[in-house]
Amino acid sequence: MTNEPTSADELLDAVGPAFSKLRRTSLLEVENPISAKDLSRTLVLNFVEELTKDPDKEITVGSVAEFLAVDPSVASRMVSDNIKAGYLIRAASQQDGRRTVLRLSPQGAELMARFRRHQRSAFEYITADWSEHDRLEFARLMLRYVDSLAALSSRGPSAEPPRSP
């Protein structure tokens, strides 16, 4: 790493730009490459896939808009694009027959499986010269970070962050 941060403040200040670089490198040519168009589609598909694991959750265009923090018209276009590509299907709500909900199609499930394989291949390629301990520790800490982010999101935007022990 060039110009490696030397102080705690420099290290923590470098985290934000590092996250920005992550998205740009996700198209790295490894096994099972994902097109740029399908990569953007996975934003919606991932949300639908994750939330439909809970049988009581129903995903609508409005919930996609809320999750992605975009205007409902933008979410509607994103959902329509996924439907046209064959990755999502519309279904009648089991809770409210007037409402339409979203489900992954078999092609959408396959794209997400291929995307997961791509992500793992990219991670393994990028960290190939890391020790096994460092690779697993980074993966563990990344998952912990995402879990903490989800916990903060579920408490709302004005929630106090958890205090360190």
mmCIF file with all atom_site columns, N, CA and C in Angstrom, residues 82-141:
data_model
loop_
_atom_site.group_PDB
_atom_site.id
_atom_site.type_symbol
_atom_site.label_atom_id
_atom_site.label_alt_id
_atom_site.label_comp_id
_atom_site.label_asym_id
_atom_site.label_entity_id
_atom_site.label_seq_id
_atom_site.pdbx_PDB_ins_code
_atom_site.Cartn_x
_atom_site.Cartn_y
_atom_site.Cartn_z
_atom_site.occupancy
_atom_site.B_iso_or_equiv
_atom_site.pdbx_formal_charge
_atom_site.auth_seq_id
_atom_site.auth_comp_id
_atom_site.auth_asym_id
_atom_site.auth_atom_id
_atom_site.pdbx_PDB_model_num
ATOM 1   N N  . ASN A 1 82  ? -35.473 -4.899  -14.017 1.00 0.00 ? 82  ASN A N  1
ATOM 2   C CA . ASN A 1 82  ? -35.241 -6.268  -13.535 1.00 0.00 ? 82  ASN A CA 1
ATOM 3   C C  . ASN A 1 82  ? -36.332 -7.223  -14.010 1.00 0.00 ? 82  ASN A C  1
ATOM 4   N N  . ILE A 1 83  ? -37.546 -6.733  -14.087 1.00 0.00 ? 83  ILE A N  1
ATOM 5   C CA . ILE A 1 83  ? -38.650 -7.568  -14.577 1.00 0.00 ? 83  ILE A CA 1
ATOM 6   C C  . ILE A 1 83  ? -38.447 -7.864  -16.061 1.00 0.00 ? 83  ILE A C  1
ATOM 7   N N  . LYS A 1 84  ? -38.113 -6.830  -16.845 1.00 0.00 ? 84  LYS A N  1
ATOM 8   C CA . LYS A 1 84  ? -37.874 -7.025  -18.287 1.00 0.00 ? 84  LYS A CA 1
ATOM 9   C C  . LYS A 1 84  ? -36.705 -7.971  -18.539 1.00 0.00 ? 84  LYS A C  1
ATOM 10  N N  . ALA A 1 85  ? -35.694 -7.922  -17.672 1.00 0.00 ? 85  ALA A N  1
ATOM 11  C CA . ALA A 1 85  ? -34.528 -8.804  -17.809 1.00 0.00 ? 85  ALA A CA 1
ATOM 12  C C  . ALA A 1 85  ? -34.854 -10.232 -17.360 1.00 0.00 ? 85  ALA A C  1
ATOM 13  N N  . GLY A 1 86  ? -36.015 -10.419 -16.742 1.00 0.00 ? 86  GLY A N  1
ATOM 14  C CA . GLY A 1 86  ? -36.415 -11.752 -16.293 1.00 0.00 ? 86  GLY A CA 1
ATOM 15  C C  . GLY A 1 86  ? -35.942 -12.113 -14.900 1.00 0.00 ? 86  GLY A C  1
ATOM 16  N N  . TYR A 1 87  ? -35.439 -11.128 -14.136 1.00 0.00 ? 87  TYR A N  1
ATOM 17  C CA . TYR A 1 87  ? -34.883 -11.414 -12.817 1.00 0.00 ? 87  TYR A CA 1
ATOM 18  C C  . TYR A 1 87  ? -35.891 -11.285 -11.674 1.00 0.00 ? 87  TYR A C  1
ATOM 19  N N  . LEU A 1 88  ? -36.932 -10.509 -11.881 1.00 0.00 ? 88  LEU A N  1
ATOM 20  C CA . LEU A 1 88  ? -37.974 -10.327 -10.867 1.00 0.00 ? 88  LEU A CA 1
ATOM 21  C C  . LEU A 1 88  ? -39.331 -10.657 -11.471 1.00 0.00 ? 88  LEU A C  1
ATOM 22  N N  . ILE A 1 89  ? -40.246 -11.057 -10.612 1.00 0.00 ? 89  ILE A N  1
ATOM 23  C CA . ILE A 1 89  ? -41.633 -11.237 -11.024 1.00 0.00 ? 89  ILE A CA 1
ATOM 24  C C  . ILE A 1 89  ? -42.519 -10.479 -10.047 1.00 0.00 ? 89  ILE A C  1
ATOM 25  N N  . ARG A 1 90  ? -43.632 -10.010 -10.557 1.00 0.00 ? 90  ARG A N  1
ATOM 26  C CA . ARG A 1 90  ? -44.639 -9.372  -9.710  1.00 0.00 ? 90  ARG A CA 1
ATOM 27  C C  . ARG A 1 90  ? -45.617 -10.455 -9.277  1.00 0.00 ? 90  ARG A C  1
ATOM 28  N N  . ALA A 1 91  ? -46.070 -10.364 -8.038  1.00 0.00 ? 91  ALA A N  1
ATOM 29  C CA . ALA A 1 91  ? -47.033 -11.329 -7.516  1.00 0.00 ? 91  ALA A CA 1
ATOM 30  C C  . ALA A 1 91  ? -48.049 -10.584 -6.659  1.00 0.00 ? 91  ALA A C  1
ATOM 31  N N  . ALA A 1 92  ? -49.201 -11.169 -6.490  1.00 0.00 ? 92  ALA A N  1
ATOM 32  C CA . ALA A 1 92  ? -50.218 -10.583 -5.620  1.00 0.00 ? 92  ALA A CA 1
ATOM 33  C C  . ALA A 1 92  ? -49.798 -10.777 -4.162  1.00 0.00 ? 92  ALA A C  1
ATOM 34  N N  . SER A 1 93  ? -50.009 -9.747  -3.379  1.00 0.00 ? 93  SER A N  1
ATOM 35  C CA . SER A 1 93  ? -49.725 -9.829  -1.948  1.00 0.00 ? 93  SER A CA 1
ATOM 36  C C  . SER A 1 93  ? -50.649 -10.842 -1.297  1.00 0.00 ? 93  SER A C  1
ATOM 37  N N  . GLN A 1 94  ? -50.110 -11.621 -0.385  1.00 0.00 ? 94  GLN A N  1
ATOM 38  C CA . GLN A 1 94  ? -50.930 -12.553 0.382   1.00 0.00 ? 94  GLN A CA 1
ATOM 39  C C  . GLN A 1 94  ? -51.569 -11.849 1.579   1.00 0.00 ? 94  GLN A C  1
ATOM 40  N N  . GLN A 1 95  ? -51.083 -10.632 1.872   1.00 0.00 ? 95  GLN A N  1
ATOM 41  C CA . GLN A 1 95  ? -51.609 -9.871  3.008   1.00 0.00 ? 95  GLN A CA 1
ATOM 42  C C  . GLN A 1 95  ? -52.658 -8.853  2.576   1.00 0.00 ? 95  GLN A C  1
ATOM 43  N N  . ASP A 1 96  ? -52.518 -8.350  1.344   1.00 0.00 ? 96  ASP A N  1
ATOM 44  C CA . ASP A 1 96  ? -53.429 -7.335  0.820   1.00 0.00 ? 96  ASP A CA 1
ATOM 45  C C  . ASP A 1 96  ? -53.524 -7.531  -0.684  1.00 0.00 ? 96  ASP A C  1
ATOM 46  N N  . GLY A 1 97  ? -54.606 -8.123  -1.145  1.00 0.00 ? 97  GLY A N  1
ATOM 47  C CA . GLY A 1 97  ? -54.768 -8.474  -2.554  1.00 0.00 ? 97  GLY A CA 1
ATOM 48  C C  . GLY A 1 97  ? -54.698 -7.302  -3.507  1.00 0.00 ? 97  GLY A C  1
ATOM 49  N N  . ARG A 1 98  ? -54.802 -6.078  -3.008  1.00 0.00 ? 98  ARG A N  1
ATOM 50  C CA . ARG A 1 98  ? -54.701 -4.893  -3.875  1.00 0.00 ? 98  ARG A CA 1
ATOM 51  C C  . ARG A 1 98  ? -53.250 -4.508  -4.155  1.00 0.00 ? 98  ARG A C  1
ATOM 52  N N  . ARG A 1 99  ? -52.345 -5.094  -3.415  1.00 0.00 ? 99  ARG A N  1
ATOM 53  C CA . ARG A 1 99  ? -50.928 -4.716  -3.506  1.00 0.00 ? 99  ARG A CA 1
ATOM 54  C C  . ARG A 1 99  ? -50.161 -5.750  -4.327  1.00 0.00 ? 99  ARG A C  1
ATOM 55  N N  . THR A 1 100 ? -49.159 -5.253  -5.065  1.00 0.00 ? 100 THR A N  1
ATOM 56  C CA . THR A 1 100 ? -48.269 -6.117  -5.833  1.00 0.00 ? 100 THR A CA 1
ATOM 57  C C  . THR A 1 100 ? -46.936 -6.195  -5.108  1.00 0.00 ? 100 THR A C  1
ATOM 58  N N  . VAL A 1 101 ? -46.405 -7.396  -4.997  1.00 0.00 ? 101 VAL A N  1
ATOM 59  C CA . VAL A 1 101 ? -45.122 -7.599  -4.337  1.00 0.00 ? 101 VAL A CA 1
ATOM 60  C C  . VAL A 1 101 ? -44.125 -8.169  -5.344  1.00 0.00 ? 101 VAL A C  1
ATOM 61  N N  . LEU A 1 102 ? -42.866 -8.144  -4.960  1.00 0.00 ? 102 LEU A N  1
ATOM 62  C CA . LEU A 1 102 ? -41.789 -8.592  -5.839  1.00 0.00 ? 102 LEU A CA 1
ATOM 63  C C  . LEU A 1 102 ? -41.164 -9.875  -5.306  1.00 0.00 ? 102 LEU A C  1
ATOM 64  N N  . ARG A 1 103 ? -40.833 -10.749 -6.225  1.00 0.00 ? 103 ARG A N  1
ATOM 65  C CA . ARG A 1 103 ? -40.149 -12.005 -5.904  1.00 0.00 ? 103 ARG A CA 1
ATOM 66  C C  . ARG A 1 103 ? -39.048 -12.229 -6.933  1.00 0.00 ? 103 ARG A C  1
ATOM 67  N N  . LEU A 1 104 ? -37.987 -12.901 -6.514  1.00 0.00 ? 104 LEU A N  1
ATOM 68  C CA . LEU A 1 104 ? -36.953 -13.301 -7.476  1.00 0.00 ? 104 LEU A CA 1
ATOM 69  C C  . LEU A 1 104 ? -37.505 -14.381 -8.388  1.00 0.00 ? 104 LEU A C  1
ATOM 70  N N  . SER A 1 105 ? -37.191 -14.283 -9.649  1.00 0.00 ? 105 SER A N  1
ATOM 71  C CA . SER A 1 105 ? -37.513 -15.361 -10.580 1.00 0.00 ? 105 SER A CA 1
ATOM 72  C C  . SER A 1 105 ? -36.386 -16.395 -10.485 1.00 0.00 ? 105 SER A C  1
ATOM 73  N N  . PRO A 1 106 ? -36.544 -17.554 -11.079 1.00 0.00 ? 106 PRO A N  1
ATOM 74  C CA . PRO A 1 106 ? -35.422 -18.508 -11.102 1.00 0.00 ? 106 PRO A CA 1
ATOM 75  C C  . PRO A 1 106 ? -34.170 -17.892 -11.757 1.00 0.00 ? 106 PRO A C  1
ATOM 76  N N  . GLN A 1 107 ? -34.355 -17.069 -12.798 1.00 0.00 ? 107 GLN A N  1
ATOM 77  C CA . GLN A 1 107 ? -33.202 -16.415 -13.438 1.00 0.00 ? 107 GLN A CA 1
ATOM 78  C C  . GLN A 1 107 ? -32.558 -15.392 -12.484 1.00 0.00 ? 107 GLN A C  1
ATOM 79  N N  . GLY A 1 108 ? -33.382 -14.722 -11.686 1.00 0.00 ? 108 GLY A N  1
ATOM 80  C CA . GLY A 1 108 ? -32.855 -13.783 -10.701 1.00 0.00 ? 108 GLY A CA 1
ATOM 81  C C  . GLY A 1 108 ? -32.067 -14.496 -9.620  1.00 0.00 ? 108 GLY A C  1
ATOM 82  N N  . ALA A 1 109 ? -32.579 -15.644 -9.182  1.00 0.00 ? 109 ALA A N  1
ATOM 83  C CA . ALA A 1 109 ? -31.861 -16.432 -8.175  1.00 0.00 ? 109 ALA A CA 1
ATOM 84  C C  . ALA A 1 109 ? -30.531 -16.919 -8.736  1.00 0.00 ? 109 ALA A C  1
ATOM 85  N N  . GLU A 1 110 ? -30.514 -17.312 -10.005 1.00 0.00 ? 110 GLU A N  1
ATOM 86  C CA . GLU A 1 110 ? -29.260 -17.763 -10.630 1.00 0.00 ? 110 GLU A CA 1
ATOM 87  C C  . GLU A 1 110 ? -28.273 -16.608 -10.769 1.00 0.00 ? 110 GLU A C  1
ATOM 88  N N  . LEU A 1 111 ? -28.756 -15.424 -11.159 1.00 0.00 ? 111 LEU A N  1
ATOM 89  C CA . LEU A 1 111 ? -27.855 -14.266 -11.246 1.00 0.00 ? 111 LEU A CA 1
ATOM 90  C C  . LEU A 1 111 ? -27.250 -13.972 -9.880  1.00 0.00 ? 111 LEU A C  1
ATOM 91  N N  . MET A 1 112 ? -28.052 -14.036 -8.822  1.00 0.00 ? 112 MET A N  1
ATOM 92  C CA . MET A 1 112 ? -27.529 -13.750 -7.486  1.00 0.00 ? 112 MET A CA 1
ATOM 93  C C  . MET A 1 112 ? -26.526 -14.818 -7.055  1.00 0.00 ? 112 MET A C  1
ATOM 94  N N  . ALA A 1 113 ? -26.759 -16.066 -7.409  1.00 0.00 ? 113 ALA A N  1
ATOM 95  C CA . ALA A 1 113 ? -25.793 -17.125 -7.084  1.00 0.00 ? 113 ALA A CA 1
ATOM 96  C C  . ALA A 1 113 ? -24.487 -16.873 -7.835  1.00 0.00 ? 113 ALA A C  1
ATOM 97  N N  . ARG A 1 114 ? -24.603 -16.491 -9.112  1.00 0.00 ? 114 ARG A N  1
ATOM 98  C CA . ARG A 1 114 ? -23.405 -16.190 -9.911  1.00 0.00 ? 114 ARG A CA 1
ATOM 99  C C  . ARG A 1 114 ? -22.695 -14.960 -9.356  1.00 0.00 ? 114 ARG A C  1
ATOM 100 N N  . PHE A 1 115 ? -23.461 -13.971 -8.899  1.00 0.00 ? 115 PHE A N  1
ATOM 101 C CA . PHE A 1 115 ? -22.889 -12.760 -8.304  1.00 0.00 ? 115 PHE A CA 1
ATOM 102 C C  . PHE A 1 115 ? -22.132 -13.097 -7.024  1.00 0.00 ? 115 PHE A C  1
ATOM 103 N N  . ARG A 1 116 ? -22.682 -13.972 -6.188  1.00 0.00 ? 116 ARG A N  1
ATOM 104 C CA . ARG A 1 116 ? -22.005 -14.381 -4.951  1.00 0.00 ? 116 ARG A CA 1
ATOM 105 C C  . ARG A 1 116 ? -20.692 -15.103 -5.271  1.00 0.00 ? 116 ARG A C  1
ATOM 106 N N  . ARG A 1 117 ? -20.728 -15.963 -6.294  1.00 0.00 ? 117 ARG A N  1
ATOM 107 C CA . ARG A 1 117 ? -19.492 -16.651 -6.697  1.00 0.00 ? 117 ARG A CA 1
ATOM 108 C C  . ARG A 1 117 ? -18.464 -15.635 -7.202  1.00 0.00 ? 117 ARG A C  1
ATOM 109 N N  . HIS A 1 118 ? -18.929 -14.650 -7.964  1.00 0.00 ? 118 HIS A N  1
ATOM 110 C CA . HIS A 1 118 ? -18.040 -13.596 -8.465  1.00 0.00 ? 118 HIS A CA 1
ATOM 111 C C  . HIS A 1 118 ? -17.425 -12.812 -7.306  1.00 0.00 ? 118 HIS A C  1
ATOM 112 N N  . GLN A 1 119 ? -18.245 -12.441 -6.334  1.00 0.00 ? 119 GLN A N  1
ATOM 113 C CA . GLN A 1 119 ? -17.739 -11.688 -5.186  1.00 0.00 ? 119 GLN A CA 1
ATOM 114 C C  . GLN A 1 119 ? -16.679 -12.488 -4.436  1.00 0.00 ? 119 GLN A C  1
ATOM 115 N N  . ARG A 1 120 ? -16.937 -13.766 -4.232  1.00 0.00 ? 120 ARG A N  1
ATOM 116 C CA . ARG A 1 120 ? -15.953 -14.593 -3.522  1.00 0.00 ? 120 ARG A CA 1
ATOM 117 C C  . ARG A 1 120 ? -14.671 -14.717 -4.334  1.00 0.00 ? 120 ARG A C  1
ATOM 118 N N  . SER A 1 121 ? -14.789 -14.945 -5.635  1.00 0.00 ? 121 SER A N  1
ATOM 119 C CA . SER A 1 121 ? -13.600 -15.041 -6.489  1.00 0.00 ? 121 SER A CA 1
ATOM 120 C C  . SER A 1 121 ? -12.791 -13.753 -6.444  1.00 0.00 ? 121 SER A C  1
ATOM 121 N N  . ALA A 1 122 ? -13.483 -12.623 -6.506  1.00 0.00 ? 122 ALA A N  1
ATOM 122 C CA . ALA A 1 122 ? -12.796 -11.333 -6.450  1.00 0.00 ? 122 ALA A CA 1
ATOM 123 C C  . ALA A 1 122 ? -12.079 -11.171 -5.107  1.00 0.00 ? 122 ALA A C  1
ATOM 124 N N  . PHE A 1 123 ? -12.757 -11.508 -4.014  1.00 0.00 ? 123 PHE A N  1
ATOM 125 C CA . PHE A 1 123 ? -12.143 -11.407 -2.687  1.00 0.00 ? 123 PHE A CA 1
ATOM 126 C C  . PHE A 1 123 ? -10.900 -12.286 -2.608  1.00 0.00 ? 123 PHE A C  1
ATOM 127 N N  . GLU A 1 124 ? -11.021 -13.523 -3.082  1.00 0.00 ? 124 GLU A N  1
ATOM 128 C CA . GLU A 1 124 ? -9.883  -14.436 -3.016  1.00 0.00 ? 124 GLU A CA 1
ATOM 129 C C  . GLU A 1 124 ? -8.736  -13.966 -3.906  1.00 0.00 ? 124 GLU A C  1
ATOM 130 N N  . TYR A 1 125 ? -9.054  -13.406 -5.056  1.00 0.00 ? 125 TYR A N  1
ATOM 131 C CA . TYR A 1 125 ? -8.026  -12.895 -5.973  1.00 0.00 ? 125 TYR A CA 1
ATOM 132 C C  . TYR A 1 125 ? -7.308  -11.694 -5.354  1.00 0.00 ? 125 TYR A C  1
ATOM 133 N N  . ILE A 1 126 ? -8.095  -10.763 -4.821  1.00 0.00 ? 126 ILE A N  1
ATOM 134 C CA . ILE A 1 126 ? -7.526  -9.531  -4.257  1.00 0.00 ? 126 ILE A CA 1
ATOM 135 C C  . ILE A 1 126 ? -6.664  -9.827  -3.036  1.00 0.00 ? 126 ILE A C  1
ATOM 136 N N  . THR A 1 127 ? -7.078  -10.800 -2.232  1.00 0.00 ? 127 THR A N  1
ATOM 137 C CA . THR A 1 127 ? -6.365  -11.095 -0.980  1.00 0.00 ? 127 THR A CA 1
ATOM 138 C C  . THR A 1 127 ? -5.458  -12.320 -1.101  1.00 0.00 ? 127 THR A C  1
ATOM 139 N N  . ALA A 1 128 ? -5.138  -12.705 -2.314  1.00 0.00 ? 128 ALA A N  1
ATOM 140 C CA . ALA A 1 128 ? -4.344  -13.926 -2.539  1.00 0.00 ? 128 ALA A CA 1
ATOM 141 C C  . ALA A 1 128 ? -3.005  -13.916 -1.798  1.00 0.00 ? 128 ALA A C  1
ATOM 142 N N  . ASP A 1 129 ? -2.395  -12.750 -1.643  1.00 0.00 ? 129 ASP A N  1
ATOM 143 C CA . ASP A 1 129 ? -1.099  -12.704 -0.975  1.00 0.00 ? 129 ASP A CA 1
ATOM 144 C C  . ASP A 1 129 ? -1.219  -12.400 0.521   1.00 0.00 ? 129 ASP A C  1
ATOM 145 N N  . TRP A 1 130 ? -2.438  -12.428 1.056   1.00 0.00 ? 130 TRP A N  1
ATOM 146 C CA . TRP A 1 130 ? -2.649  -12.241 2.482   1.00 0.00 ? 130 TRP A CA 1
ATOM 147 C C  . TRP A 1 130 ? -2.538  -13.601 3.176   1.00 0.00 ? 130 TRP A C  1
ATOM 148 N N  . SER A 1 131 ? -2.219  -13.554 4.451   1.00 0.00 ? 131 SER A N  1
ATOM 149 C CA . SER A 1 131 ? -2.239  -14.800 5.222   1.00 0.00 ? 131 SER A CA 1
ATOM 150 C C  . SER A 1 131 ? -3.687  -15.249 5.391   1.00 0.00 ? 131 SER A C  1
ATOM 151 N N  . GLU A 1 132 ? -3.883  -16.540 5.585   1.00 0.00 ? 132 GLU A N  1
ATOM 152 C CA . GLU A 1 132 ? -5.235  -17.069 5.796   1.00 0.00 ? 132 GLU A CA 1
ATOM 153 C C  . GLU A 1 132 ? -5.887  -16.386 7.003   1.00 0.00 ? 132 GLU A C  1
ATOM 154 N N  . HIS A 1 133 ? -5.113  -16.149 8.043   1.00 0.00 ? 133 HIS A N  1
ATOM 155 C CA . HIS A 1 133 ? -5.629  -15.468 9.233   1.00 0.00 ? 133 HIS A CA 1
ATOM 156 C C  . HIS A 1 133 ? -6.146  -14.079 8.882   1.00 0.00 ? 133 HIS A C  1
ATOM 157 N N  . ASP A 1 134 ? -5.357  -13.302 8.128   1.00 0.00 ? 134 ASP A N  1
ATOM 158 C CA . ASP A 1 134 ? -5.767  -11.946 7.762   1.00 0.00 ? 134 ASP A CA 1
ATOM 159 C C  . ASP A 1 134 ? -7.021  -11.953 6.885   1.00 0.00 ? 134 ASP A C  1
ATOM 160 N N  . ARG A 1 135 ? -7.073  -12.890 5.940   1.00 0.00 ? 135 ARG A N  1
ATOM 161 C CA . ARG A 1 135 ? -8.254  -12.971 5.061   1.00 0.00 ? 135 ARG A CA 1
ATOM 162 C C  . ARG A 1 135 ? -9.512  -13.250 5.873   1.00 0.00 ? 135 ARG A C  1
ATOM 163 N N  . LEU A 1 136 ? -9.444  -14.226 6.761   1.00 0.00 ? 136 LEU A N  1
ATOM 164 C CA . LEU A 1 136 ? -10.610 -14.589 7.554   1.00 0.00 ? 136 LEU A CA 1
ATOM 165 C C  . LEU A 1 136 ? -10.966 -13.503 8.565   1.00 0.00 ? 136 LEU A C  1
ATOM 166 N N  . GLU A 1 137 ? -9.958  -12.868 9.133   1.00 0.00 ? 137 GLU A N  1
ATOM 167 C CA . GLU A 1 137 ? -10.221 -11.789 10.088  1.00 0.00 ? 137 GLU A CA 1
ATOM 168 C C  . GLU A 1 137 ? -10.870 -10.598 9.398   1.00 0.00 ? 137 GLU A C  1
ATOM 169 N N  . PHE A 1 138 ? -10.392 -10.250 8.209   1.00 0.00 ? 138 PHE A N  1
ATOM 170 C CA . PHE A 1 138 ? -11.008 -9.157  7.457   1.00 0.00 ? 138 PHE A CA 1
ATOM 171 C C  . PHE A 1 138 ? -12.463 -9.506  7.120   1.00 0.00 ? 138 PHE A C  1
ATOM 172 N N  . ALA A 1 139 ? -12.710 -10.725 6.673   1.00 0.00 ? 139 ALA A N  1
ATOM 173 C CA . ALA A 1 139 ? -14.066 -11.164 6.339   1.00 0.00 ? 139 ALA A CA 1
ATOM 174 C C  . ALA A 1 139 ? -14.963 -11.090 7.585   1.00 0.00 ? 139 ALA A C  1
ATOM 175 N N  . ARG A 1 140 ? -14.440 -11.566 8.720   1.00 0.00 ? 140 ARG A N  1
ATOM 176 C CA . ARG A 1 140 ? -15.212 -11.521 9.965   1.00 0.00 ? 140 ARG A CA 1
ATOM 177 C C  . ARG A 1 140 ? -15.541 -10.086 10.356  1.00 0.00 ? 140 ARG A C  1
ATOM 178 N N  . LEU A 1 141 ? -14.552 -9.197  10.272  1.00 0.00 ? 141 LEU A N  1
ATOM 179 C CA . LEU A 1 141 ? -14.773 -7.794  10.640  1.00 0.00 ? 141 LEU A CA 1
ATOM 180 C C  . LEU A 1 141 ? -15.713 -7.093  9.663   1.00 0.00 ? 141 LEU A C  1
#
